[in-house]
Amino acid sequence: MGTTKEQAPPIVQPATKPDGSPLSGIYWEASNGLILGPAVPEFVAQDRDSSWIRITFEEAIRWINADRLRSKKAFDAQSLFHSRAQLGRNINGMKGSNRTK
C-alpha cells in the first residue's frame, strides 16, 4: 500500500453575498506586476492549501489566487503613477518646444 494521501477535490461555490446578491468588483496583481480589475467574482474555490476566485475579464475566464488580490487604492495609485510617467515622457520628448536657450 502506498503512503500518499489522497487530496480532496476543491470545493467550488457561487460567489455571492449571504443575501444572494453579487459581490463587489475585485482587483488583482497579474504576473507582469500590473494591478488589473475590476471584475466581479463569479465562483470561489477552496482546496487544502489555497483559495481561488473565478472571474471573467476582457472576455476571458480567469482563476485568481486569493494571494494575488489587491485593493482599489493600490489600483488607483498605480493608475496615477502610470499617468504621471506617461505625462513625463510626453513632456521630455516634446519637439519644437518654445523654451528659450
MMTF fields as JSON, N, C-alpha, C and O atoms, coordinates in Angstrom:
{
  "mmtfVersion": "1.0.0",
  "mmtfProducer": "UNKNOWN",
  "numBonds": 403,
  "numAtoms": 404,
  "numGroups": 101,
  "numChains": 1,
  "numModels": 1,
  "chainsPerModel": [1],
  "groupsPerChain": [101],
  "chainIdList": ["A"],
  "bondAtomList": [4, 2, 8, 6, 12, 10, 16, 14, 20, 18, 24, 22, 28, 26, 32, 30, 36, 34, 40, 38, 44, 42, 48, 46, 52, 50, 56, 54, 60, 58, 64, 62, 68, 66, 72, 70, 76, 74, 80, 78, 84, 82, 88, 86, 92, 90, 96, 94, 100, 98, 104, 102, 108, 106, 112, 110, 116, 114, 120, 118, 124, 122, 128, 126, 132, 130, 136, 134, 140, 138, 144, 142, 148, 146, 152, 150, 156, 154, 160, 158, 164, 162, 168, 166, 172, 170, 176, 174, 180, 178, 184, 182, 188, 186, 192, 190, 196, 194, 200, 198, 204, 202, 208, 206, 212, 210, 216, 214, 220, 218, 224, 222, 228, 226, 232, 230, 236, 234, 240, 238, 244, 242, 248, 246, 252, 250, 256, 254, 260, 258, 264, 262, 268, 266, 272, 270, 276, 274, 280, 278, 284, 282, 288, 286, 292, 290, 296, 294, 300, 298, 304, 302, 308, 306, 312, 310, 316, 314, 320, 318, 324, 322, 328, 326, 332, 330, 336, 334, 340, 338, 344, 342, 348, 346, 352, 350, 356, 354, 360, 358, 364, 362, 368, 366, 372, 370, 376, 374, 380, 378, 384, 382, 388, 386, 392, 390, 396, 394, 400, 398],
  "bondOrderList": [1, 1, 1, 1, 1, 1, 1, 1, 1, 1, 1, 1, 1, 1, 1, 1, 1, 1, 1, 1, 1, 1, 1, 1, 1, 1, 1, 1, 1, 1, 1, 1, 1, 1, 1, 1, 1, 1, 1, 1, 1, 1, 1, 1, 1, 1, 1, 1, 1, 1, 1, 1, 1, 1, 1, 1, 1, 1, 1, 1, 1, 1, 1, 1, 1, 1, 1, 1, 1, 1, 1, 1, 1, 1, 1, 1, 1, 1, 1, 1, 1, 1, 1, 1, 1, 1, 1, 1, 1, 1, 1, 1, 1, 1, 1, 1, 1, 1, 1, 1],
  "groupList": [{"groupName": "MET", "atomNameList": ["N", "CA", "C", "O"], "elementList": ["N", "C", "C", "O"], "formalChargeList": [0, 0, 0, 0], "bondAtomList": [1, 0, 2, 1, 3, 2], "bondOrderList": [1, 1, 2], "singleLetterCode": "M", "chemCompType": "L-PEPTIDE LINKING"}, {"groupName": "GLY", "atomNameList": ["N", "CA", "C", "O"], "elementList": ["N", "C", "C", "O"], "formalChargeList": [0, 0, 0, 0], "bondAtomList": [1, 0, 2, 1, 3, 2], "bondOrderList": [1, 1, 2], "singleLetterCode": "G", "chemCompType": "PEPTIDE LINKING"}, {"groupName": "THR", "atomNameList": ["N", "CA", "C", "O"], "elementList": ["N", "C", "C", "O"], "formalChargeList": [0, 0, 0, 0], "bondAtomList": [1, 0, 2, 1, 3, 2], "bondOrderList": [1, 1, 2], "singleLetterCode": "T", "chemCompType": "L-PEPTIDE LINKING"}, {"groupName": "LYS", "atomNameList": ["N", "CA", "C", "O"], "elementList": ["N", "C", "C", "O"], "formalChargeList": [0, 0, 0, 0], "bondAtomList": [1, 0, 2, 1, 3, 2], "bondOrderList": [1, 1, 2], "singleLetterCode": "K", "chemCompType": "L-PEPTIDE LINKING"}, {"groupName": "GLU", "atomNameList": ["N", "CA", "C", "O"], "elementList": ["N", "C", "C", "O"], "formalChargeList": [0, 0, 0, 0], "bondAtomList": [1, 0, 2, 1, 3, 2], "bondOrderList": [1, 1, 2], "singleLetterCode": "E", "chemCompType": "L-PEPTIDE LINKING"}, {"groupName": "GLN", "atomNameList": ["N", "CA", "C", "O"], "elementList": ["N", "C", "C", "O"], "formalChargeList": [0, 0, 0, 0], "bondAtomList": [1, 0, 2, 1, 3, 2], "bondOrderList": [1, 1, 2], "singleLetterCode": "Q", "chemCompType": "L-PEPTIDE LINKING"}, {"groupName": "ALA", "atomNameList": ["N", "CA", "C", "O"], "elementList": ["N", "C", "C", "O"], "formalChargeList": [0, 0, 0, 0], "bondAtomList": [1, 0, 2, 1, 3, 2], "bondOrderList": [1, 1, 2], "singleLetterCode": "A", "chemCompType": "L-PEPTIDE LINKING"}, {"groupName": "PRO", "atomNameList": ["N", "CA", "C", "O"], "elementList": ["N", "C", "C", "O"], "formalChargeList": [0, 0, 0, 0], "bondAtomList": [1, 0, 2, 1, 3, 2], "bondOrderList": [1, 1, 2], "singleLetterCode": "P", "chemCompType": "L-PEPTIDE LINKING"}, {"groupName": "ILE", "atomNameList": ["N", "CA", "C", "O"], "elementList": ["N", "C", "C", "O"], "formalChargeList": [0, 0, 0, 0], "bondAtomList": [1, 0, 2, 1, 3, 2], "bondOrderList": [1, 1, 2], "singleLetterCode": "I", "chemCompType": "L-PEPTIDE LINKING"}, {"groupName": "VAL", "atomNameList": ["N", "CA", "C", "O"], "elementList": ["N", "C", "C", "O"], "formalChargeList": [0, 0, 0, 0], "bondAtomList": [1, 0, 2, 1, 3, 2], "bondOrderList": [1, 1, 2], "singleLetterCode": "V", "chemCompType": "L-PEPTIDE LINKING"}, {"groupName": "ASP", "atomNameList": ["N", "CA", "C", "O"], "elementList": ["N", "C", "C", "O"], "formalChargeList": [0, 0, 0, 0], "bondAtomList": [1, 0, 2, 1, 3, 2], "bondOrderList": [1, 1, 2], "singleLetterCode": "D", "chemCompType": "L-PEPTIDE LINKING"}, {"groupName": "SER", "atomNameList": ["N", "CA", "C", "O"], "elementList": ["N", "C", "C", "O"], "formalChargeList": [0, 0, 0, 0], "bondAtomList": [1, 0, 2, 1, 3, 2], "bondOrderList": [1, 1, 2], "singleLetterCode": "S", "chemCompType": "L-PEPTIDE LINKING"}, {"groupName": "LEU", "atomNameList": ["N", "CA", "C", "O"], "elementList": ["N", "C", "C", "O"], "formalChargeList": [0, 0, 0, 0], "bondAtomList": [1, 0, 2, 1, 3, 2], "bondOrderList": [1, 1, 2], "singleLetterCode": "L", "chemCompType": "L-PEPTIDE LINKING"}, {"groupName": "TYR", "atomNameList": ["N", "CA", "C", "O"], "elementList": ["N", "C", "C", "O"], "formalChargeList": [0, 0, 0, 0], "bondAtomList": [1, 0, 2, 1, 3, 2], "bondOrderList": [1, 1, 2], "singleLetterCode": "Y", "chemCompType": "L-PEPTIDE LINKING"}, {"groupName": "TRP", "atomNameList": ["N", "CA", "C", "O"], "elementList": ["N", "C", "C", "O"], "formalChargeList": [0, 0, 0, 0], "bondAtomList": [1, 0, 2, 1, 3, 2], "bondOrderList": [1, 1, 2], "singleLetterCode": "W", "chemCompType": "L-PEPTIDE LINKING"}, {"groupName": "ASN", "atomNameList": ["N", "CA", "C", "O"], "elementList": ["N", "C", "C", "O"], "formalChargeList": [0, 0, 0, 0], "bondAtomList": [1, 0, 2, 1, 3, 2], "bondOrderList": [1, 1, 2], "singleLetterCode": "N", "chemCompType": "L-PEPTIDE LINKING"}, {"groupName": "PHE", "atomNameList": ["N", "CA", "C", "O"], "elementList": ["N", "C", "C", "O"], "formalChargeList": [0, 0, 0, 0], "bondAtomList": [1, 0, 2, 1, 3, 2], "bondOrderList": [1, 1, 2], "singleLetterCode": "F", "chemCompType": "L-PEPTIDE LINKING"}, {"groupName": "ARG", "atomNameList": ["N", "CA", "C", "O"], "elementList": ["N", "C", "C", "O"], "formalChargeList": [0, 0, 0, 0], "bondAtomList": [1, 0, 2, 1, 3, 2], "bondOrderList": [1, 1, 2], "singleLetterCode": "R", "chemCompType": "L-PEPTIDE LINKING"}, {"groupName": "HIS", "atomNameList": ["N", "CA", "C", "O"], "elementList": ["N", "C", "C", "O"], "formalChargeList": [0, 0, 0, 0], "bondAtomList": [1, 0, 2, 1, 3, 2], "bondOrderList": [1, 1, 2], "singleLetterCode": "H", "chemCompType": "L-PEPTIDE LINKING"}],
  "groupTypeList": [0, 1, 2, 2, 3, 4, 5, 6, 7, 7, 8, 9, 5, 7, 6, 2, 3, 7, 10, 1, 11, 7, 12, 11, 1, 8, 13, 14, 4, 6, 11, 15, 1, 12, 8, 12, 1, 7, 6, 9, 7, 4, 16, 9, 6, 5, 10, 17, 10, 11, 11, 14, 8, 17, 8, 2, 16, 4, 4, 6, 8, 17, 14, 8, 15, 6, 10, 17, 12, 17, 11, 3, 3, 6, 16, 10, 6, 5, 11, 12, 16, 18, 11, 17, 6, 5, 12, 1, 17, 15, 8, 15, 1, 0, 3, 1, 11, 15, 17, 2, 3],
  "groupIdList": [1, 2, 3, 4, 5, 6, 7, 8, 9, 10, 11, 12, 13, 14, 15, 16, 17, 18, 19, 20, 21, 22, 23, 24, 25, 26, 27, 28, 29, 30, 31, 32, 33, 34, 35, 36, 37, 38, 39, 40, 41, 42, 43, 44, 45, 46, 47, 48, 49, 50, 51, 52, 53, 54, 55, 56, 57, 58, 59, 60, 61, 62, 63, 64, 65, 66, 67, 68, 69, 70, 71, 72, 73, 74, 75, 76, 77, 78, 79, 80, 81, 82, 83, 84, 85, 86, 87, 88, 89, 90, 91, 92, 93, 94, 95, 96, 97, 98, 99, 100, 101],
  "secStructList": [7, 7, 7, 7, 7, 7, 7, 7, 7, 7, 3, 3, 3, 3, 7, 5, 7, 6, 6, 1, 7, 5, 7, 7, 7, 3, 3, 3, 3, 7, 6, 6, 1, 7, 3, 3, 3, 3, 3, 7, 7, 7, 3, 3, 3, 3, 7, 1, 1, 7, 3, 3, 3, 3, 3, 3, 3, 6, 6, 3, 3, 3, 3, 3, 3, 4, 4, 4, 3, 3, 7, 2, 2, 2, 2, 2, 2, 2, 2, 2, 2, 2, 2, 2, 2, 2, 2, 2, 2, 2, 2, 2, 6, 7, 1, 1, 7, 7, 7, 7, 7],
  "xCoordList": [0.835, 0.0, 0.874, 1.879, 0.495, 1.233, 0.967, -0.028, 1.866, 1.713, 1.224, 1.137, 0.905, 0.433, -0.993, -1.829, -1.241, -2.585, -3.382, -2.872, -4.612, -5.479, -5.907, -6.277, -5.851, -6.268, -7.734, -8.16, -8.492, -9.914, -10.067, -9.257, -11.087, -11.311, -11.654, -12.202, -11.335, -11.662, -13.172, -13.951, -13.556, -14.963, -15.21, -14.578, -16.121, -16.438, -17.863, -18.789, -18.023, -19.34, -19.552, -18.583, -20.803, -21.067, -20.569, -20.676, -20.033, -19.53, -20.647, -20.898, -21.307, -22.398, -22.331, -21.691, -23.006, -23.184, -24.204, -24.908, -24.295, -25.271, -26.708, -27.494, -27.053, -28.42, -28.579, -29.66, -27.509, -27.575, -27.19, -27.103, -26.956, -26.58, -25.104, -24.324, -24.725, -23.338, -22.362, -22.729, -21.135, -20.075, -19.591, -19.873, -18.866, -18.251, -17.088, -16.591, -16.657, -15.53, -14.239, -14.05, -13.355, -12.06, -10.943, -11.135, -9.775, -8.557, -7.485, -7.504, -6.548, -5.515, -4.249, -4.278, -3.136, -1.845, -1.558, -1.52, -1.356, -1.052, 0.422, 1.193, 0.801, 2.177, 3.194, 4.378, 2.741, 3.648, 3.758, 4.433, 3.097, 3.182, 2.101, 1.963, 1.327, 0.251, -0.947, -1.244, -1.624, -2.853, -4.005, -4.167, -4.802, -5.905, -7.237, -7.304, -8.295, -9.639, -10.396, -9.879, -11.571, -12.287, -12.985, -13.261, -13.255, -14.042, -14.872, -14.406, -16.092, -16.998, -16.733, -16.75, -16.488, -16.285, -17.537, -18.655, -17.34, -18.448, -18.507, -19.583, -17.337, -17.242, -16.026, -15.077, -16.062, -14.895, -14.608, -15.524, -13.336, -12.92, -11.929, -11.098, -12.037, -11.146, -10.603, -11.364, -9.274, -8.687, -7.925, -8.064, -7.156, -6.487, -5.549, -5.421, -4.894, -3.841, -4.164, -3.475, -5.165, -5.381, -6.833, -7.645, -7.115, -8.444, -8.297, -7.303, -9.291, -9.286, -10.612, -11.648, -10.57, -11.77, -11.85, -10.889, -13.002, -13.184, -13.888, -14.903, -13.322, -13.883, -13.895, -13.274, -14.599, -14.464, -13.936, -14.552, -12.796, -12.151, -11.685, -10.974, -12.09, -11.757, -12.101, -11.3, -13.298, -13.873, -13.128, -13.305, -12.301, -11.587, -11.905, -11.964, -12.107, -12.327, -10.964, -10.031, -10.866, -9.611, -9.89, -10.914, -8.965, -8.982, -7.861, -6.698, -8.213, -7.256, -6.987, -7.918, -5.726, -5.373, -5.6, -5.232, -6.196, -6.549, -5.337, -5.484, -4.15, -2.978, -2.569, -1.689, -3.188, -2.902, -3.866, -3.72, -4.848, -5.826, -5.158, -4.26, -5.609, -5.097, -6.275, -7.405, -6.013, -7.074, -7.324, -6.481, -8.493, -8.801, -7.835, -7.446, -7.449, -6.494, -5.164, -4.583, -4.685, -3.447, -3.628, -2.724, -4.79, -5.089, -5.077, -4.469, -5.751, -5.804, -4.42, -4.082, -3.619, -2.264, -1.42, -0.646, -1.565, -0.834, -1.256, -0.408, -2.551, -3.055, -2.497, -2.11, -2.453, -1.908, -0.431, 0.036, 0.317, 1.74, 1.981, 2.832, 1.237, 1.423, 1.018, 1.647, -0.011, -0.425, 0.665, 0.978, 1.245, 2.315, 3.553, 4.214, 3.877, 5.041, 4.841, 5.77, 3.638, 3.344, 3.438, 3.989, 2.91, 2.98, 4.433, 4.791, 5.276, 6.695, 7.372, 8.206, 7.037, 7.621, 7.19, 7.991, 5.928, 5.446, 6.125, 6.485, 6.303, 6.942, 8.405, 8.895, 9.114, 10.545, 10.827, 11.892, 9.913, 10.122, 9.508, 9.495, 8.994, 8.3, 9.271, 10.346, 8.897, 9.714, 9.123, 7.914, 9.995, 9.52, 8.965, 8.03, 9.527, 9.02, 9.428, 10.336, 8.755, 9.01, 9.989, 10.036, 10.76, 11.719, 12.843, 13.292, 13.287, 14.42, 15.706, 15.745, 16.752, 18.045, 18.963, 20.095],
  "yCoordList": [-1.184, 0.0, 1.24, 1.301, 2.209, 3.465, 4.343, 4.18, 5.264, 6.169, 7.551, 8.453, 7.727, 9.038, 9.272, 8.368, 10.495, 10.862, 11.343, 12.07, 10.934, 11.422, 12.84, 13.15, 13.686, 15.067, 15.2, 14.739, 15.828, 16.034, 17.019, 17.934, 16.843, 17.799, 19.173, 19.268, 20.234, 21.572, 21.762, 21.167, 22.592, 22.945, 24.229, 25.25, 24.185, 25.35, 25.778, 24.968, 27.078, 27.622, 28.931, 29.61, 29.296, 30.617, 31.707, 31.575, 32.768, 33.887, 34.906, 35.724, 34.851, 35.782, 36.216, 35.573, 37.317, 37.753, 36.823, 36.097, 36.833, 35.951, 36.124, 35.177, 37.34, 37.549, 37.121, 37.262, 36.599, 36.122, 37.147, 36.812, 38.391, 39.424, 39.274, 38.685, 39.814, 39.67, 40.436, 41.41, 39.977, 40.654, 41.879, 42.031, 42.743, 43.906, 43.452, 42.335, 44.327, 44.017, 43.843, 44.444, 43.01, 42.765, 43.259, 43.462, 43.445, 43.834, 42.817, 42.279, 42.544, 41.551, 41.942, 42.703, 41.411, 41.657, 40.535, 39.361, 40.913, 39.941, 39.537, 40.135, 38.534, 38.036, 39.072, 38.966, 40.083, 41.131, 42.292, 43.282, 42.179, 43.205, 44.264, 45.053, 44.298, 45.279, 44.836, 43.645, 45.8, 45.511, 45.703, 46.776, 44.66, 44.66, 44.661, 44.361, 45.001, 44.962, 46.206, 47.011, 46.384, 45.464, 44.371, 44.524, 43.292, 42.195, 41.61, 41.508, 41.23, 40.689, 39.192, 38.449, 38.744, 37.308, 36.514, 36.921, 35.388, 34.523, 33.257, 32.816, 32.68, 31.472, 31.591, 32.311, 30.886, 30.756, 29.268, 28.447, 28.938, 27.549, 27.498, 28.389, 26.446, 26.258, 24.844, 23.879, 24.723, 23.402, 23.412, 24.346, 22.421, 22.298, 23.466, 23.887, 23.991, 24.981, 26.398, 27.331, 26.598, 27.94, 28.175, 27.254, 29.446, 29.864, 30.538, 31.212, 30.349, 30.893, 31.592, 31.207, 32.627, 33.358, 33.311, 33.652, 32.888, 32.852, 34.116, 34.517, 34.741, 35.967, 35.854, 34.959, 36.761, 36.965, 38.375, 39.334, 38.505, 39.807, 39.902, 39.026, 40.974, 41.173, 39.929, 39.457, 39.413, 38.28, 36.961, 36.024, 36.881, 35.635, 35.209, 36.034, 33.908, 33.365, 33.202, 32.658, 33.683, 33.588, 33.101, 33.43, 32.317, 31.931, 32.707, 32.581, 33.514, 34.359, 33.75, 33.514, 33.497, 33.006, 34.136, 35.28, 33.826, 34.853, 35.646, 36.795, 35.062, 35.821, 36.905, 37.71, 36.942, 37.977, 39.161, 40.132, 39.09, 40.172, 41.451, 41.417, 42.576, 43.889, 44.826, 44.511, 45.965, 46.921, 47.88, 48.047, 48.502, 49.541, 50.703, 51.343, 50.976, 52.053, 51.784, 52.697, 50.543, 50.184, 50.312, 50.775, 49.904, 50.036, 51.507, 51.867, 52.362, 53.794, 54.43, 55.261, 54.049, 54.596, 54.2, 55.01, 52.963, 52.515, 53.32, 53.728, 53.553, 54.317, 55.728, 56.258, 56.344, 57.688, 57.691, 58.59, 56.688, 56.593, 56.465, 57.164, 55.576, 55.378, 56.618, 56.935, 57.324, 58.557, 59.606, 60.277, 59.75, 60.736, 60.346, 61.209, 59.055, 58.6, 58.887, 59.328, 58.641, 58.923, 60.416, 60.827, 61.233, 62.68, 63.127, 63.97, 62.574, 62.919, 62.556, 63.318, 61.413, 61.026, 61.998, 62.367, 62.416, 63.342, 64.697, 65.296, 65.187, 66.492, 66.417, 67.281, 65.4, 65.285, 64.989, 65.343, 64.36, 64.012, 65.012, 64.78, 66.132, 67.11, 67.78, 68.228, 67.846, 68.506, 69.868, 70.078, 70.78, 72.104, 72.907, 73.687, 72.729, 73.494, 74.951, 75.286, 75.793, 77.232, 77.686, 78.874, 76.786, 77.178, 77.983, 77.707, 78.984, 79.781, 79.146, 78.514, 79.311, 78.7, 79.709, 79.379],
  "zCoordList": [0.0, 0.0, 0.0, 0.708, -0.781, -0.849, 0.358, 1.065, 0.575, 1.711, 1.289, 2.121, 0.015, -0.44, 0.03, 0.03, 0.423, 0.865, -0.334, -1.187, -0.386, -1.454, -1.126, 0.006, -2.13, -1.923, -2.303, -3.363, -1.433, -1.706, -2.858, -3.002, -3.672, -4.764, -4.19, -3.092, -4.926, -4.423, -4.306, -5.05, -3.371, -3.192, -3.971, -3.701, -4.933, -5.768, -5.462, -5.474, -5.184, -4.86, -5.602, -5.942, -5.859, -6.44, -5.489, -4.27, -6.05, -5.247, -5.071, -5.956, -3.936, -3.648, -2.19, -1.359, -1.904, -0.52, 0.131, -0.572, 1.464, 2.135, 1.642, 1.673, 1.184, 0.686, -0.774, -1.344, -1.382, -2.758, -3.802, -4.983, -3.402, -4.373, -4.753, -4.006, -5.924, -6.379, -5.481, -4.824, -5.474, -4.728, -5.492, -6.68, -4.808, -5.448, -6.314, -6.168, -7.219, -8.089, -7.307, -6.25, -7.843, -7.208, -8.117, -9.316, -7.518, -8.219, -7.848, -6.741, -8.758, -8.501, -9.229, -10.197, -8.75, -9.378, -10.365, -9.998, -11.616, -12.669, -12.585, -11.834, -13.348, -13.315, -13.79, -13.471, -14.557, -15.022, -14.038, -14.321, -12.877, -11.848, -11.903, -10.968, -12.983, -13.084, -12.261, -12.165, -11.672, -10.944, -11.912, -12.493, -12.083, -13.035, -12.305, -11.114, -13.03, -12.476, -12.88, -13.654, -12.394, -11.52, -12.323, -13.513, -11.652, -12.211, -11.077, -9.942, -11.389, -10.375, -10.205, -11.187, -8.975, -8.736, -9.109, -8.794, -9.775, -10.178, -9.331, -8.926, -9.07, -8.253, -7.35, -7.66, -6.241, -5.373, -5.208, -5.165, -5.117, -4.925, -3.774, -3.603, -3.001, -1.854, -1.911, -1.971, -1.893, -1.723, -0.402, 0.388, -0.168, 1.129, 1.415, 2.565, 0.388, 0.596, 0.142, 0.556, -0.68, -1.218, -1.62, -1.715, -1.851, -2.31, -3.667, -3.935, -4.511, -5.863, -6.129, -5.586, -6.974, -7.371, -8.888, -9.578, -9.408, -10.861, -11.298, -10.729, -12.331, -12.895, -14.414, -14.986, -15.048, -16.488, -16.657, -16.191, -17.323, -17.506, -18.942, -19.435, -19.617, -21.032, -21.85, -22.656, -21.626, -22.345, -22.138, -22.917, -21.101, -20.801, -19.371, -18.459, -19.195, -17.856, -17.194, -17.786, -15.956, -15.213, -13.799, -13.199, -13.286, -11.873, -11.204, -11.585, -10.202, -9.497, -8.125, -7.355, -7.82, -6.492, -5.494, -5.759, -4.358, -3.374, -2.896, -2.479, -2.946, -2.5, -3.493, -3.19, -4.668, -5.679, -5.588, -6.331, -4.686, -4.57, -4.081, -3.24, -4.621, -4.241, -4.021, -4.395, -3.421, -3.102, -4.262, -5.143, -4.244, -5.228, -5.055, -6.032, -3.819, -3.545, -4.263, -4.849, -4.219, -4.919, -6.429, -7.125, -6.938, -8.364, -8.774, -9.782, -7.989, -8.298, -8.234, -9.076, -7.247, -7.125, -8.33, -8.84, -8.786, -9.963, -11.183, -11.977, -11.343, -12.484, -12.464, -13.505, -11.284, -11.148, -11.502, -12.202, -11.023, -11.315, -12.814, -13.365, -13.482, -14.92, -15.703, -16.713, -15.265, -15.945, -15.845, -16.829, -14.662, -14.48, -15.27, -15.85, -15.301, -16.06, -17.543, -18.219, -18.051, -19.457, -19.721, -20.742, -18.82, -18.972, -19.021, -19.843, -18.149, -18.139, -19.445, -19.935, -20.02, -21.313, -22.397, -23.257, -22.363, -23.383, -23.268, -24.281, -22.054, -21.863, -22.247, -22.974, -21.774, -22.052, -23.516, -24.022, -24.189, -25.589, -26.555, -27.764, -26.025, -26.85, -27.817, -27.415, -29.066, -30.083, -30.377, -30.284, -30.731, -31.122, -29.969, -30.151, -28.777, -27.645, -27.787, -28.547, -27.056, -27.124, -26.056, -25.737, -25.501, -24.471, -25.091, -26.204, -24.349, -24.834, -24.362, -23.306, -25.139, -24.797, -24.178, -23.825]
}
